[in-house]
XYZ file of C-alpha atoms in Angstrom:
762
model
C -12.245 57.342 21.327
C -9.368 55.221 19.601
C -6.743 58.022 20.302
C -7.555 58.386 23.928
C -7.489 54.994 24.904
C -4.285 54.050 22.933
C -2.378 57.096 25.030
C -4.270 55.668 28.479
C -3.133 51.860 27.207
C 0.327 53.043 26.574
C 0.678 54.850 29.835
C -1.178 51.700 31.507
C 1.363 49.159 29.910
C 4.580 51.179 30.843
C 3.414 51.317 34.470
C 2.490 47.700 34.382
C 5.994 47.116 33.051
C 7.566 49.255 35.700
C 5.704 48.113 38.784
C 5.955 44.229 37.518
C 9.587 44.758 37.345
C 10.166 46.523 40.642
C 8.199 43.780 42.052
C 10.003 41.043 40.620
C 13.594 42.768 41.504
C 12.228 43.072 45.299
C 10.793 39.568 45.648
C 14.127 37.937 44.104
C 16.436 40.010 46.176
C 14.617 38.887 49.179
C 14.119 35.189 48.445
C 17.893 35.273 47.756
C 18.793 36.687 50.758
C 16.845 34.208 52.635
C 18.268 31.265 50.647
C 21.742 32.776 51.240
C 20.810 33.041 54.889
C 19.376 29.309 54.891
C 22.471 28.048 53.696
C 24.985 30.009 56.103
C 22.466 29.192 59.284
C 22.815 25.221 58.356
C 26.777 25.904 58.027
C 26.633 27.285 61.285
C 24.701 24.560 62.942
C 27.182 21.770 61.631
C 30.004 23.634 62.737
C 28.279 23.915 66.062
C 27.734 20.103 65.965
C 31.214 19.272 65.098
C 32.894 21.218 67.743
C 30.638 20.292 70.470
C 33.665 19.193 72.894
C 35.393 16.128 73.846
C 32.802 13.813 73.270
C 33.077 14.310 69.419
C 36.609 13.980 69.750
C 36.451 10.513 71.886
C 34.194 8.928 69.364
C 36.292 9.588 65.978
C 39.355 8.629 67.651
C 37.860 5.377 69.100
C 35.346 5.121 66.039
C 32.349 4.880 68.476
C 29.880 4.709 65.725
C 26.611 4.744 67.978
C 27.876 8.064 69.613
C 28.644 9.551 66.093
C 25.667 8.236 64.260
C 23.622 10.142 67.244
C 25.358 13.320 66.115
C 24.732 12.762 62.371
C 20.785 12.117 63.334
C 20.713 15.447 64.912
C 22.134 16.807 61.592
C 19.555 15.176 59.525
C 16.712 16.434 61.588
C 16.844 19.146 58.904
C 15.105 17.745 56.169
C 17.436 19.585 53.395
C 20.303 17.426 54.527
C 20.548 14.480 52.322
C 23.228 12.616 53.807
C 26.199 13.105 56.375
C 29.507 11.149 57.058
C 32.266 11.041 59.516
C 35.762 10.346 58.180
C 39.184 10.152 60.176
C 41.966 12.021 59.692
C 43.172 9.939 57.074
C 39.835 10.514 54.922
C 38.292 6.891 55.481
C 34.764 6.674 56.523
C 33.603 5.823 59.773
C 30.025 5.879 59.512
C 27.367 7.807 57.686
C 23.686 8.348 57.536
C 21.181 9.217 54.904
C 17.729 10.955 55.307
C 16.154 7.717 53.698
C 17.001 4.690 56.144
C 16.665 2.224 53.558
C 19.274 4.022 51.194
C 23.216 3.597 51.840
C 26.193 5.657 50.405
C 28.271 3.940 47.885
C 31.425 2.073 48.658
C 33.503 4.395 46.550
C 32.214 7.416 47.887
C 35.241 9.536 48.717
C 35.337 13.050 50.660
C 36.094 16.164 48.148
C 38.481 18.536 49.854
C 39.850 19.926 46.721
C 39.685 23.515 47.669
C 40.998 24.964 50.660
C 43.535 23.618 52.978
C 43.221 20.638 55.462
C 42.160 23.075 58.264
C 39.484 25.243 56.589
C 35.960 24.584 56.359
C 34.831 23.712 52.603
C 31.960 23.690 50.627
C 31.052 22.347 46.971
C 28.282 21.867 45.016
C 28.396 18.286 43.202
C 26.175 15.724 41.906
C 24.692 13.879 44.870
C 25.724 10.037 45.224
C 22.128 8.921 46.159
C 19.843 10.856 43.685
C 19.940 13.136 40.500
C 19.906 16.094 42.693
C 22.440 18.781 43.120
C 24.135 18.948 46.655
C 25.931 21.579 48.650
C 28.559 19.225 50.213
C 30.318 21.128 53.509
C 33.281 19.603 55.076
C 34.515 20.617 58.529
C 37.493 19.380 60.143
C 37.204 18.057 63.596
C 40.151 19.543 66.037
C 41.584 18.105 69.190
C 44.323 19.231 71.385
C 45.403 15.043 71.678
C 48.157 14.239 69.074
C 46.183 11.579 67.026
C 49.284 9.509 65.895
C 49.666 8.298 69.380
C 47.923 4.702 69.215
C 46.197 2.635 72.039
C 45.481 5.349 74.380
C 43.052 4.529 77.147
C 39.941 6.751 77.381
C 41.469 7.950 80.965
C 44.618 8.844 79.290
C 42.948 10.365 76.375
C 41.083 12.833 78.730
C 44.105 13.759 80.745
C 45.916 14.574 77.623
C 43.254 16.640 76.493
C 43.200 18.276 79.840
C 46.883 18.901 79.680
C 46.876 19.629 76.000
C 43.899 22.205 76.841
C 46.779 24.038 78.887
C 49.263 23.997 76.184
C 46.701 25.012 73.498
C 48.013 22.835 70.642
C 45.649 21.602 67.610
C 45.547 18.351 65.737
C 42.795 17.163 63.335
C 41.182 14.202 64.042
C 38.777 13.532 61.091
C 36.012 15.008 59.180
C 32.414 15.753 59.117
C 30.693 15.891 55.590
C 27.380 16.680 55.062
C 25.322 17.159 51.746
C 22.739 19.792 51.697
C 20.110 19.053 48.818
C 19.906 22.042 47.313
C 16.811 21.597 45.337
C 14.763 20.878 48.705
C 16.647 24.075 50.155
C 14.782 26.021 47.466
C 11.800 24.211 48.082
C 11.377 25.028 51.572
C 11.284 28.776 50.477
C 8.356 28.411 48.061
C 5.980 29.604 50.622
C 8.229 32.498 51.703
C 8.683 33.323 47.768
C 4.855 33.299 47.368
C 4.190 35.844 50.311
C 6.796 38.184 49.459
C 5.683 38.168 45.646
C 2.084 38.270 46.806
C 3.017 41.522 49.131
C 4.958 43.361 46.344
C 2.443 42.441 43.553
C -0.525 44.167 46.133
C 1.424 47.274 46.433
C 2.127 47.233 43.010
C -1.351 47.395 41.915
C -2.450 49.602 44.624
C 0.246 52.020 43.308
C -0.883 51.386 39.658
C -4.645 52.149 40.458
C -3.640 55.253 41.994
C -1.626 56.326 39.102
C -3.938 55.435 36.230
C -6.651 57.741 38.241
C -4.462 60.418 38.338
C -3.962 59.932 34.290
C -7.550 59.840 33.674
C -8.163 62.990 35.120
C -5.294 64.543 33.072
C -6.155 62.881 29.810
C -10.356 63.173 30.185
C -10.442 66.287 27.972
C -8.543 64.763 25.469
C -10.615 61.437 25.640
C -13.918 63.848 25.070
C -12.067 65.400 21.902
C -11.042 62.206 20.419
C -14.555 60.510 20.709
C -16.279 63.743 19.200
C -13.649 63.129 15.894
C -14.932 59.454 16.121
C -18.328 60.611 15.836
C -17.506 63.143 13.065
C -15.640 60.540 11.272
C -18.841 58.084 11.572
C -21.103 60.703 10.228
C -22.453 61.563 13.671
C -22.942 65.265 13.469
C -25.731 65.573 16.000
C -23.479 65.367 19.387
C -21.908 68.477 20.889
C -18.379 69.089 22.620
C -18.661 68.827 26.192
C -15.755 69.748 28.932
C -15.952 71.187 32.468
C -13.936 74.180 33.665
C -12.734 76.955 31.626
C -9.981 78.021 29.406
C -8.461 76.576 26.063
C -10.658 73.672 26.440
C -13.836 75.536 26.718
C -13.018 77.905 23.772
C -12.077 74.636 21.555
C -15.472 73.189 22.371
C -17.318 76.613 21.212
C -15.926 76.630 18.002
C -16.238 72.820 17.240
C -19.800 72.785 18.089
C -20.214 75.863 15.950
C -18.572 73.726 12.931
C -20.724 70.604 13.955
C -23.815 72.907 13.456
C -23.263 73.784 10.215
C -22.065 69.986 8.936
C -24.997 68.561 10.136
C -27.271 70.993 7.961
C -25.295 70.187 5.180
C -25.387 66.287 6.171
C -29.080 66.396 6.291
C -29.499 67.717 2.675
C -26.760 65.154 1.138
C -28.681 62.255 3.227
C -31.758 63.154 0.990
C -29.859 63.183 -2.393
C -27.833 59.785 -1.394
C -31.138 58.043 -0.608
C -32.823 58.688 -4.175
C -29.400 57.718 -5.746
C -29.464 54.530 -3.523
C -33.028 53.629 -4.559
C -31.998 53.985 -8.381
C -28.847 51.741 -7.784
C -30.899 49.233 -6.010
C -33.222 48.998 -9.016
C -30.464 48.695 -11.438
C -28.128 46.218 -9.154
C -31.398 43.857 -9.072
C -31.802 43.760 -12.823
C -28.235 42.970 -13.422
C -28.214 40.318 -10.816
C -31.249 38.443 -12.456
C -29.513 38.913 -16.006
C -26.212 37.549 -14.360
C -28.119 34.787 -12.737
C -29.710 33.648 -16.020
C -26.403 33.875 -17.810
C -24.710 31.786 -15.321
C -27.280 28.948 -15.683
C -27.163 29.212 -19.338
C -23.063 28.836 -18.985
C -23.408 25.993 -16.797
C -25.527 24.238 -19.079
C -23.242 24.750 -22.023
C -20.524 23.427 -19.992
C -22.100 20.556 -18.921
C -23.485 19.694 -22.273
C -19.580 20.358 -23.527
C -18.479 17.798 -20.887
C -21.057 15.161 -21.943
C -19.793 15.270 -25.510
C -16.118 15.405 -24.740
C -16.758 12.256 -22.279
C -18.988 10.629 -25.149
C -16.259 11.543 -27.883
C -13.184 10.539 -26.160
C -14.086 8.055 -23.460
C -14.927 4.278 -23.583
C -18.407 4.283 -22.023
C -17.973 0.920 -20.382
C -14.604 1.161 -18.624
C -14.245 5.024 -18.621
C -11.051 4.633 -19.862
C -9.665 6.874 -23.626
C -11.165 5.680 -26.605
C -9.485 5.116 -29.672
C -10.083 8.897 -31.105
C -8.374 10.268 -27.990
C -5.723 7.841 -28.069
C -4.838 8.895 -31.470
C -4.876 12.551 -31.002
C -2.620 12.328 -28.099
C -0.334 9.716 -29.431
C 0.306 11.916 -32.356
C 0.888 14.993 -30.202
C 3.452 12.837 -28.132
C 5.124 11.757 -31.211
C 5.714 15.312 -32.211
C 7.010 16.137 -28.695
C 9.260 13.001 -28.891
C 11.066 14.000 -32.241
C 11.696 17.439 -31.063
C 13.153 16.251 -27.975
C 14.477 13.076 -29.474
C 13.258 10.666 -26.983
C 11.480 7.600 -27.198
C 7.974 6.043 -26.895
C 6.906 2.564 -26.119
C 3.300 1.241 -27.054
C 2.221 -1.622 -25.296
C -0.762 -3.488 -27.393
C -2.663 -5.749 -25.067
C -5.342 -8.434 -26.430
C -6.988 -10.769 -23.907
C -6.501 -14.590 -24.676
C -9.423 -16.501 -25.260
C -11.726 -13.868 -24.293
C -14.649 -14.811 -26.533
C -15.005 -17.912 -24.724
C -15.884 -15.818 -21.787
C -18.821 -14.144 -23.876
C -19.873 -17.207 -25.573
C -19.981 -19.493 -21.783
C -20.885 -16.688 -19.557
C -22.802 -13.778 -21.838
C -21.872 -10.453 -22.631
C -22.820 -8.887 -19.436
C -20.311 -11.009 -17.701
C -17.923 -10.253 -20.647
C -18.525 -6.377 -19.734
C -17.906 -6.806 -16.066
C -14.516 -8.557 -16.902
C -13.265 -5.753 -19.165
C -14.045 -3.081 -16.487
C -12.142 -5.257 -14.035
C -9.370 -5.395 -16.728
C -9.221 -1.587 -16.907
C -9.304 -1.013 -13.564
C -6.430 -3.306 -12.780
C -4.367 -2.121 -15.633
C -4.828 1.524 -14.590
C -3.898 0.702 -10.953
C -0.838 -1.297 -12.184
C 0.670 1.555 -14.349
C 2.450 3.836 -11.661
C 2.919 7.627 -12.323
C 6.594 7.272 -12.388
C 6.204 5.249 -15.538
C 4.748 8.198 -16.901
C 2.932 8.326 -19.558
C 1.168 11.522 -21.479
C 1.599 14.859 -21.855
C -2.190 15.953 -22.893
C -3.297 18.834 -24.887
C -5.675 20.024 -22.372
C -3.821 19.158 -19.011
C -6.327 16.556 -17.881
C -6.538 13.695 -20.660
C -4.572 10.617 -20.085
C -3.807 7.896 -22.293
C -1.663 5.612 -20.135
C -4.414 2.966 -20.404
C -6.638 3.113 -22.997
C -9.399 0.803 -25.023
C -9.366 0.784 -28.394
C -12.370 -1.619 -28.770
C -13.463 -5.324 -27.978
C -10.838 -6.703 -25.808
C -7.858 -4.719 -26.774
C -6.361 -2.359 -24.552
C -3.152 0.232 -25.021
C -0.466 1.479 -22.447
C 1.714 4.414 -23.516
C 5.365 4.971 -21.916
C 6.356 8.653 -22.499
C 10.289 9.695 -22.496
C 11.478 6.090 -22.165
C 14.795 5.727 -21.135
C 15.692 2.431 -22.313
C 13.522 -0.175 -23.908
C 14.110 -2.872 -21.367
C 11.724 -0.165 -18.883
C 9.001 -1.316 -21.267
C 9.520 -5.093 -20.854
C 9.426 -4.445 -16.867
C 5.744 -2.367 -17.288
C 4.892 -5.476 -19.233
C 5.755 -7.903 -16.623
C 3.738 -5.957 -13.993
C 0.963 -6.054 -16.624
C 0.839 -9.462 -16.771
C 1.226 -10.085 -12.846
C -1.986 -7.797 -12.164
C -4.008 -10.043 -13.921
C -2.909 -13.289 -12.558
C -5.000 -13.074 -9.381
C -8.553 -14.525 -10.146
C -11.622 -12.243 -10.608
C -15.100 -12.939 -9.513
C -17.198 -12.215 -12.559
C -20.916 -13.114 -11.579
C -20.134 -15.667 -9.249
C -17.477 -17.195 -11.327
C -13.911 -17.215 -10.534
C -12.036 -16.072 -13.756
C -8.374 -15.994 -14.818
C -7.779 -13.998 -18.282
C -4.275 -13.720 -19.200
C -2.995 -10.850 -21.827
C -0.638 -11.301 -25.021
C 1.380 -8.081 -25.164
C 3.156 -6.553 -28.070
C 5.893 -3.696 -27.614
C 6.663 -1.218 -30.530
C 9.062 1.646 -29.957
C 9.016 5.127 -31.574
C 11.033 6.069 -33.689
C 13.080 2.996 -34.161
C 10.058 0.737 -35.333
C 7.870 3.653 -36.409
C 7.016 7.464 -36.648
C 3.255 7.483 -37.184
C 0.470 6.332 -35.143
C -0.894 4.043 -37.643
C 2.551 2.480 -38.232
C 3.038 2.428 -34.445
C 0.092 0.592 -33.980
C 0.547 -1.790 -36.773
C 4.127 -2.959 -35.256
C 2.566 -3.257 -31.486
C -0.250 -5.397 -33.297
C 2.147 -7.607 -35.290
C 4.317 -8.152 -32.036
C 1.117 -8.929 -30.072
C 0.257 -11.702 -32.395
C 3.755 -13.063 -32.286
C 3.462 -13.387 -28.487
C -0.088 -15.122 -28.865
C 1.703 -17.849 -31.260
C 4.428 -18.465 -28.385
C 2.316 -19.360 -25.958
C -0.171 -16.487 -24.862
C 0.422 -14.909 -21.561
C 3.555 -13.416 -22.523
C 5.032 -10.498 -24.207
C 7.048 -9.732 -27.386
C 8.979 -6.865 -28.585
C 8.700 -5.829 -32.494
C 11.497 -6.752 -34.738
C 11.584 -6.665 -38.474
C 11.512 -10.278 -38.626
C 7.662 -10.562 -37.781
C 6.613 -8.399 -40.459
C 7.037 -11.458 -43.200
C 5.157 -13.561 -40.319
C 2.226 -11.489 -40.068
C 1.821 -11.074 -43.729
C 2.034 -14.812 -43.634
C -0.401 -14.809 -40.891
C -2.930 -12.649 -42.322
C -2.792 -14.848 -45.520
C -3.308 -17.772 -43.622
C -6.427 -16.301 -41.798
C -7.844 -15.151 -45.047
C -7.490 -18.951 -46.276
C -8.711 -20.672 -43.054
C -11.758 -18.540 -43.553
C -12.511 -20.229 -47.252
C -11.078 -23.618 -46.439
C -14.440 -25.174 -45.259
C -16.099 -23.751 -48.432
C -13.614 -24.961 -50.660
C -13.657 -28.344 -48.975
C -10.209 -28.126 -47.942
C -10.468 -29.845 -44.541
C -10.336 -33.642 -44.165
C -10.767 -36.093 -41.658
C -7.862 -38.588 -40.766
C -8.465 -41.865 -38.276
C -6.406 -42.979 -35.751
C -7.345 -46.646 -34.632
C -7.722 -47.441 -30.885
C -6.454 -51.245 -30.280
C -7.705 -53.573 -27.831
C -4.475 -55.300 -26.723
C -6.279 -58.255 -25.200
C -8.178 -59.264 -28.585
C -6.187 -57.403 -31.466
C -9.464 -55.700 -32.486
C -9.766 -52.084 -33.447
C -12.172 -50.979 -30.509
C -13.117 -47.343 -31.988
C -11.019 -44.401 -33.800
C -10.373 -40.977 -33.125
C -11.100 -38.320 -36.051
C -8.616 -35.720 -36.460
C -9.061 -33.042 -38.634
C -6.654 -31.876 -41.231
C -6.117 -28.839 -43.397
C -4.965 -29.745 -47.077
C -3.666 -26.090 -47.978
C -3.435 -25.919 -51.900
C -0.432 -24.326 -51.693
C 1.252 -25.292 -48.291
C -0.337 -28.976 -48.339
C -0.993 -30.427 -44.851
C -1.181 -27.752 -42.141
C -0.609 -28.813 -38.613
C -3.759 -28.803 -36.437
C -1.539 -27.112 -33.664
C -1.281 -24.114 -36.291
C -4.362 -23.520 -37.228
C -6.732 -24.795 -34.524
C -5.558 -21.771 -32.250
C -5.793 -19.901 -35.027
C -9.646 -20.904 -35.568
C -10.460 -20.211 -31.850
C -8.768 -16.602 -32.137
C -10.996 -15.891 -35.032
C -14.275 -17.583 -33.991
C -14.125 -20.260 -36.471
C -13.810 -22.995 -33.995
C -17.353 -23.520 -34.004
C -17.795 -23.818 -37.761
C -14.980 -25.966 -37.982
C -16.084 -27.920 -35.360
C -19.671 -28.562 -36.529
C -18.097 -30.107 -39.865
C -15.765 -32.185 -37.811
C -18.703 -33.751 -35.930
C -20.618 -34.148 -38.921
C -17.994 -35.382 -41.126
C -17.306 -37.853 -38.714
C -20.498 -39.426 -38.302
C -21.155 -39.471 -41.824
C -17.805 -41.394 -42.573
C -18.662 -43.914 -39.720
C -21.998 -44.444 -41.316
C -20.018 -44.970 -44.548
C -17.743 -47.715 -43.004
C -20.819 -49.527 -41.613
C -22.610 -49.337 -45.096
C -19.166 -51.046 -46.664
C -19.543 -53.701 -43.728
C -16.531 -52.511 -41.854
C -17.771 -52.575 -38.262
C -16.239 -49.479 -36.577
C -17.358 -49.776 -32.694
C -17.220 -45.908 -32.370
C -15.736 -42.790 -33.855
C -14.367 -40.318 -31.225
C -14.627 -36.647 -31.959
C -12.907 -33.652 -29.922
C -15.058 -30.933 -28.864
C -13.668 -27.491 -28.258
C -14.273 -25.108 -25.360
C -15.692 -22.738 -27.485
C -18.086 -25.483 -28.780
C -19.357 -26.804 -25.576
C -22.555 -24.798 -24.750
C -26.528 -25.187 -24.911
C -26.356 -24.733 -28.854
C -23.752 -27.807 -29.132
C -26.513 -30.463 -27.462
C -28.672 -29.289 -30.258
C -25.876 -29.658 -32.947
C -25.261 -33.245 -31.895
C -29.074 -33.934 -32.027
C -29.316 -32.474 -35.828
C -26.001 -34.437 -36.740
C -27.298 -37.634 -35.634
C -30.932 -37.219 -37.267
C -29.385 -36.038 -40.635
C -26.507 -39.026 -40.825
C -29.046 -41.827 -39.324
C -25.791 -42.747 -37.332
C -26.745 -44.793 -34.176
C -26.101 -42.396 -31.242
C -23.896 -45.388 -29.386
C -21.189 -45.083 -32.338
C -20.453 -41.481 -31.380
C -17.915 -40.685 -28.472
C -17.627 -37.238 -27.767
C -14.012 -36.109 -26.263
C -14.158 -33.303 -23.654
C -10.805 -31.985 -21.790
C -10.915 -31.570 -18.046
C -10.530 -27.829 -18.515
C -14.087 -27.803 -20.451
C -15.784 -29.919 -18.009
C -14.804 -28.255 -14.753
C -14.845 -24.491 -15.860
C -18.337 -24.559 -15.022
C -18.972 -28.276 -12.958
C -22.647 -27.886 -12.255
C -23.857 -26.532 -15.938
C -21.346 -29.619 -17.311
C -23.189 -31.823 -15.138
C -26.463 -31.016 -16.590
C -25.493 -30.777 -20.164
C -23.522 -33.975 -20.155
C -26.491 -36.011 -18.676
C -28.199 -34.470 -21.858
C -25.684 -35.950 -24.095
C -25.888 -39.161 -22.568
C -29.956 -39.107 -23.150
C -29.133 -38.934 -26.676
C -27.157 -42.153 -26.304
C -23.421 -40.930 -27.053
C -20.573 -42.252 -24.867
C -18.558 -39.521 -23.098
C -14.636 -39.301 -22.820
C -12.293 -37.285 -20.762
C -9.305 -36.498 -23.107
C -5.858 -35.682 -21.700
C -6.978 -36.679 -18.575
C -4.520 -35.584 -15.543
C -3.300 -32.193 -17.028
C -6.254 -30.678 -15.418
C -7.879 -30.280 -12.075
C -10.698 -32.555 -11.606
C -12.282 -33.168 -8.357
C -12.985 -36.717 -7.610
C -16.386 -35.473 -6.138
C -17.333 -34.222 -9.422
C -15.796 -37.046 -11.615
C -18.002 -39.279 -9.602
C -21.184 -37.247 -10.563
C -20.244 -37.104 -14.568
C -21.859 -39.621 -16.450
C -18.534 -40.508 -18.065
C -17.702 -43.830 -20.005
C -14.135 -43.330 -20.642
C -10.570 -41.634 -19.388
C -7.887 -41.231 -21.995
C -4.600 -40.769 -20.171
C -2.721 -37.934 -21.570
C 0.345 -38.790 -23.750
C 2.872 -36.941 -21.459
C 2.263 -39.545 -18.633
C 2.747 -41.866 -21.068
C 6.414 -40.722 -22.448
C 7.641 -39.640 -18.850
C 6.518 -42.981 -17.085
C 10.133 -43.931 -16.837
C 11.867 -40.777 -16.162
C 11.180 -41.460 -12.314
C 9.326 -43.589 -9.900
C 6.896 -40.520 -9.283
C 5.616 -40.501 -12.881
C 5.187 -44.211 -12.892
C 3.132 -44.327 -9.806
C 1.153 -41.237 -10.937
C -0.019 -43.469 -13.934
C -1.078 -46.205 -11.657
C -2.918 -44.154 -9.641
C -4.924 -42.650 -12.531
C -5.670 -46.230 -13.696
C -6.709 -47.287 -10.411
C -8.944 -44.273 -9.763
C -10.552 -44.907 -13.445
C -11.175 -48.532 -12.543
C -12.761 -47.660 -9.314
C -15.264 -45.040 -11.090
C -15.699 -48.035 -13.424
C -14.564 -45.974 -16.623
C -12.988 -47.616 -19.788
C -9.327 -46.492 -19.711
C -7.610 -45.602 -23.180
C -3.748 -45.116 -23.107
C -2.795 -42.176 -26.126
C 0.491 -41.323 -27.513
C 2.039 -45.036 -27.394
C 4.943 -45.104 -29.464
C 7.260 -48.133 -28.381
C 7.258 -51.635 -26.958
C 8.480 -50.389 -23.747
C 5.341 -47.958 -23.081
C 3.394 -51.177 -24.278
C 4.483 -53.520 -21.900
C 4.297 -51.172 -18.769
C 0.728 -50.339 -19.736
C -0.107 -53.749 -20.306
C 1.093 -54.459 -16.873
C -0.903 -51.542 -15.272
C -3.997 -53.426 -16.581
C -4.923 -50.931 -19.603
C -6.585 -52.865 -22.574
C -7.174 -50.217 -24.954
C -4.083 -48.275 -26.543
C -3.876 -45.571 -29.182
C -0.579 -44.040 -30.566
C 1.806 -44.527 -33.436
C 3.137 -48.162 -32.140
C -0.067 -49.235 -33.981
C -0.794 -47.011 -36.798
C -0.452 -42.721 -37.423
C -3.574 -41.257 -38.221
C -4.949 -42.312 -41.778
C -7.130 -40.906 -44.502
C -10.797 -42.621 -44.643
C -9.764 -44.580 -47.397
C -6.268 -45.977 -45.917
C -8.408 -46.494 -42.578
C -11.086 -48.762 -44.377
C -8.327 -51.038 -45.491
C -7.041 -51.108 -41.854
C -10.265 -52.067 -40.438
C -11.391 -54.951 -43.117
C -7.526 -56.396 -42.621
C -7.252 -56.026 -38.879
C -3.398 -56.879 -38.529
C -2.772 -56.078 -34.820
C -3.282 -59.536 -33.305
C -0.148 -60.904 -34.571
C 1.762 -57.711 -34.052
C 0.621 -57.785 -30.444
C 1.619 -61.494 -29.893
C 4.879 -60.520 -31.227
C 5.313 -57.763 -28.795
C 4.420 -60.050 -25.982
C 6.820 -62.634 -26.597
C 9.792 -59.995 -26.691
């Protein structure tokens, strides 16, 4: 059947193409002939209009536009004529008409008679001056028997000359008719004719095609039956017989094929029985194999899932889903081997979050975990593929950003072109954490310190490279945090010294190396000491007095500030009690409170210290910075009220450097504001600085708070603050911080009254 239809289809396709081609050719010929005839008919009509007689000659000679426009209107009755123009013998336009009455020919329109002589009728195709269509422009001269060079001929004389010239047979050109035929519209008028011709030709072709296919079918019918039989045999259908009409070769072939089919049919029946039995056995075995294969697939899937879970637990951090220390170490070792072989550089960026412990202590470990996840996500988004990062042993693991534990993260930059590229990435990492994070309803900004080590110039092993990057990170912390540092050999000694200082600091409290110094706060109206600030000092057995600016940040990082702060509070209260027992009346002692101390446990600590030292609560003043009380203003209000209930006085230290809200300041139960020393030092730098100090003082007074200026070191500052109404001053102008023994002598002598009188007189 396939072979029969292929032959028949081939014949049919050939005939279709033949008849379609013939139909198209005939249609094209007839349409083109009609198109040519239409153009010739238009041309004949134009010539007939131009040469209708003396009326045209009169009108052109005398430029009678009314007569000429009537003539042109007759031409424009043909819709295919787009415009018609009459020129005089010199080519000057006399009048024109267009199909659209509102449309005018352009002023620079010029007759084009480049082809033929002045006596010929010319025709050219050109772009229409009225539209974008193409027009066939026909130019026909108007002849006259009157000589056009005679001027001022009357109509009567013109007519007489026409009569005389007619007898003489002279010919002169009076002017030209120019007609533009729109070829597009001319073709559109033939669409209906084309459709009729095409339909007639197509109908004749279809009739001829049908008759031809019927004839082909009668000729190929026996072949079709034979092809059908062959297809049935190929499909295994042996019960059919070959049938054909007539006699001769086709009948003999049919008889032989039917005999062969009979034998094949009996053989097929026997084979079908045997095949059925075999298929039953195969189906049984296939079902067994399918069940076992399904069980095996389930087992493999379970093993794969277990392997993936074990790998996830072994190589990835459960909190952030970042690579952990194990995967980081294995992959970095592989990268170092590759870099040595390819002689390329690797940069290791070691990140540690600044003051992260404060987040855990103040908001809890759940908030800390949320913050770590957000930090991990931001770092991962920040590191681009173009920075690239790792070659992995399994093609999937990446250590571009890893979490080694706690608040420590690493970034590895592979195949580094130059060291400054690592600095660019570090700046991008710093920038990514500048946007505040919303953690458990709190807006938090966490900053990192980043240390950068380059392999192989800084180290060749994972252990050494980590150590160098860690050293550089600690150097970044000591230089102000929220920045990055490249490792240098000079940092090694600093790192060793820092480690020793950390070890000494852990044992400093136990060895009683910490001591308190006291700096007086002087009332400049009475000259009396109105209080003292307790300042901790570390008397190191080898290095002597260590600056608080050096060991306080270190204690905060190590988590020792709470222990040191508790010792400072207890020792300040004991010493104040001792001063009073010696008969030295110290109105109050001020103790600084670290941000890491200020929590619920701190209130209980103050209670216990006051009970243990038996110090009157009003003699204890607690100094907190703006940042501490404003970090969580609502909880701070409650905590400060509880401290106030104990009888303690409360002071805001370093006021003006934070972001206090006046609405919250009015709600805090404060007693005192201490103007930061930076404002005191810079008061004379500009009018704005002095105005700012004045505004702070005015605000404090409006809130009925005691104002204290700290960091006053010279007489000019004294006079400025006295003029602004400050009563209490603390600074080197009166005394530097003193040990308790020397401060006791200062309390007994009260030497400031005379000093203040002398300064006022100067």
